[in-house]
Amino acid sequence: MANKAGANSVLKILEMKKRGEKIAVVTAYDYPTARMADAAGLDMLLVGDSLATVVQGRPTTLGATLDQMIYHAEAVARAAERALVVVDVPFPYCQLGPDEAVRACARILKETEATAVKIEGGASRAETVRAVVAAGIPVVGHCGLVPQSVKALGGYKVQRDWDQLLEDTTAIQEAGAFAVVLECVEREHAAELSKRLTIPTIGIGAGVGCDGQVLVFHDLFNFSEKDPSETPKHARVYRDLGGLIGEGFREYVADVKAERFPGDAESFGAKK
Ligand code: KIV
């Protein structure tokens, strides 16, 4: 599917790095959020497999299925007029090797209007990235902390080894990825990688030296029942929607109980 007129293309994202314009990215999982993010000027929307945790309430991202990713991506991509839509390839398609990965990525692009996929992993995933790119599917890499490997690594492991980070990101770039997410990478390392790589780096918990930043929608707006102070350290709460929604719910319950809702205005047949 061709990009919508005026939509960001892979080329436009690469040009942003060349002219030093920072790339703003947020996760999105549904139509109205994607509309608002697109209209507000986000450059890329990521349909992250974080939907397993923030939308479905699971403990890890491993439970997101390909059908679910496609369902959410379809709604997000329909909403996006301008932002480039990227979809996470859920566990375990890329872990199963290039053929399975290409099949899954082809489904994502065929069944949604998304432009690109995101593949977690470094040098060991380069062959898979190369195969997907060769199939004509634009790829964003994802290095540093890789949540899909939580069980293999025995937890969420920050990658502090500079040589490994350089090897991983370089391999992904050489395999044809057009951008790479750096998750929870020390800021000095992320800044140096951003200088050395020709493709844009999109940081999450990786400091201001990256070429762009990505945040999970639910962290950006505290869209949860938690106190904003419990938001991950790398995120900033721009508006406390969780607080506002809780307040609204409590007011609605009180109004129903006290017969303040519905009033005349909300009732059929009421005199004007
Ligand atoms: O799934 C996701 O939301 C992500 C971001 C954390 C980059 O991969």
Coordinates of C-alpha atoms and ligand atoms in Angstrom, one line a residue, residues 27 29 46-51 61 88 118 120 142 147 181 183 204 214 216, ligand 1:
T27 CA 3.1 4.2 20.9
Y29 CA -3.0 1.1 19.9
L46 CA 4.6 2.6 17.1
V47 CA 2.1 -0.1 17.5
G48 CA 4.2 -1.7 20.2
D49 CA 3.8 -5.2 21.6
S50 CA 3.8 -3.3 24.9
L51 CA 0.0 -3.5 24.2
T61 CA 5.1 -8.4 26.1
D88 CA 6.2 -4.6 16.4
K118 CA 10.1 -3.3 14.3
E120 CA 14.0 -6.8 18.5
H142 CA 15.5 -2.5 18.6
P147 CA 11.8 -7.1 26.4
V181 CA 15.3 2.0 18.9
E183 CA 16.1 1.0 25.0
I204 CA 13.7 5.3 25.3
V214 CA 9.8 7.2 21.9
V216 CA 4.7 4.5 25.7
Ligands
KIV1 O1 6.5 -2.2 22.5 C1 6.9 -1.0 22.7 O2 6.1 -0.2 23.2 C2 8.3 -0.7 22.4 C3 8.8 0.6 22.9 C4 9.1 0.5 24.4 C5 9.9 1.1 22.1 O3 9.0 -1.5 21.9

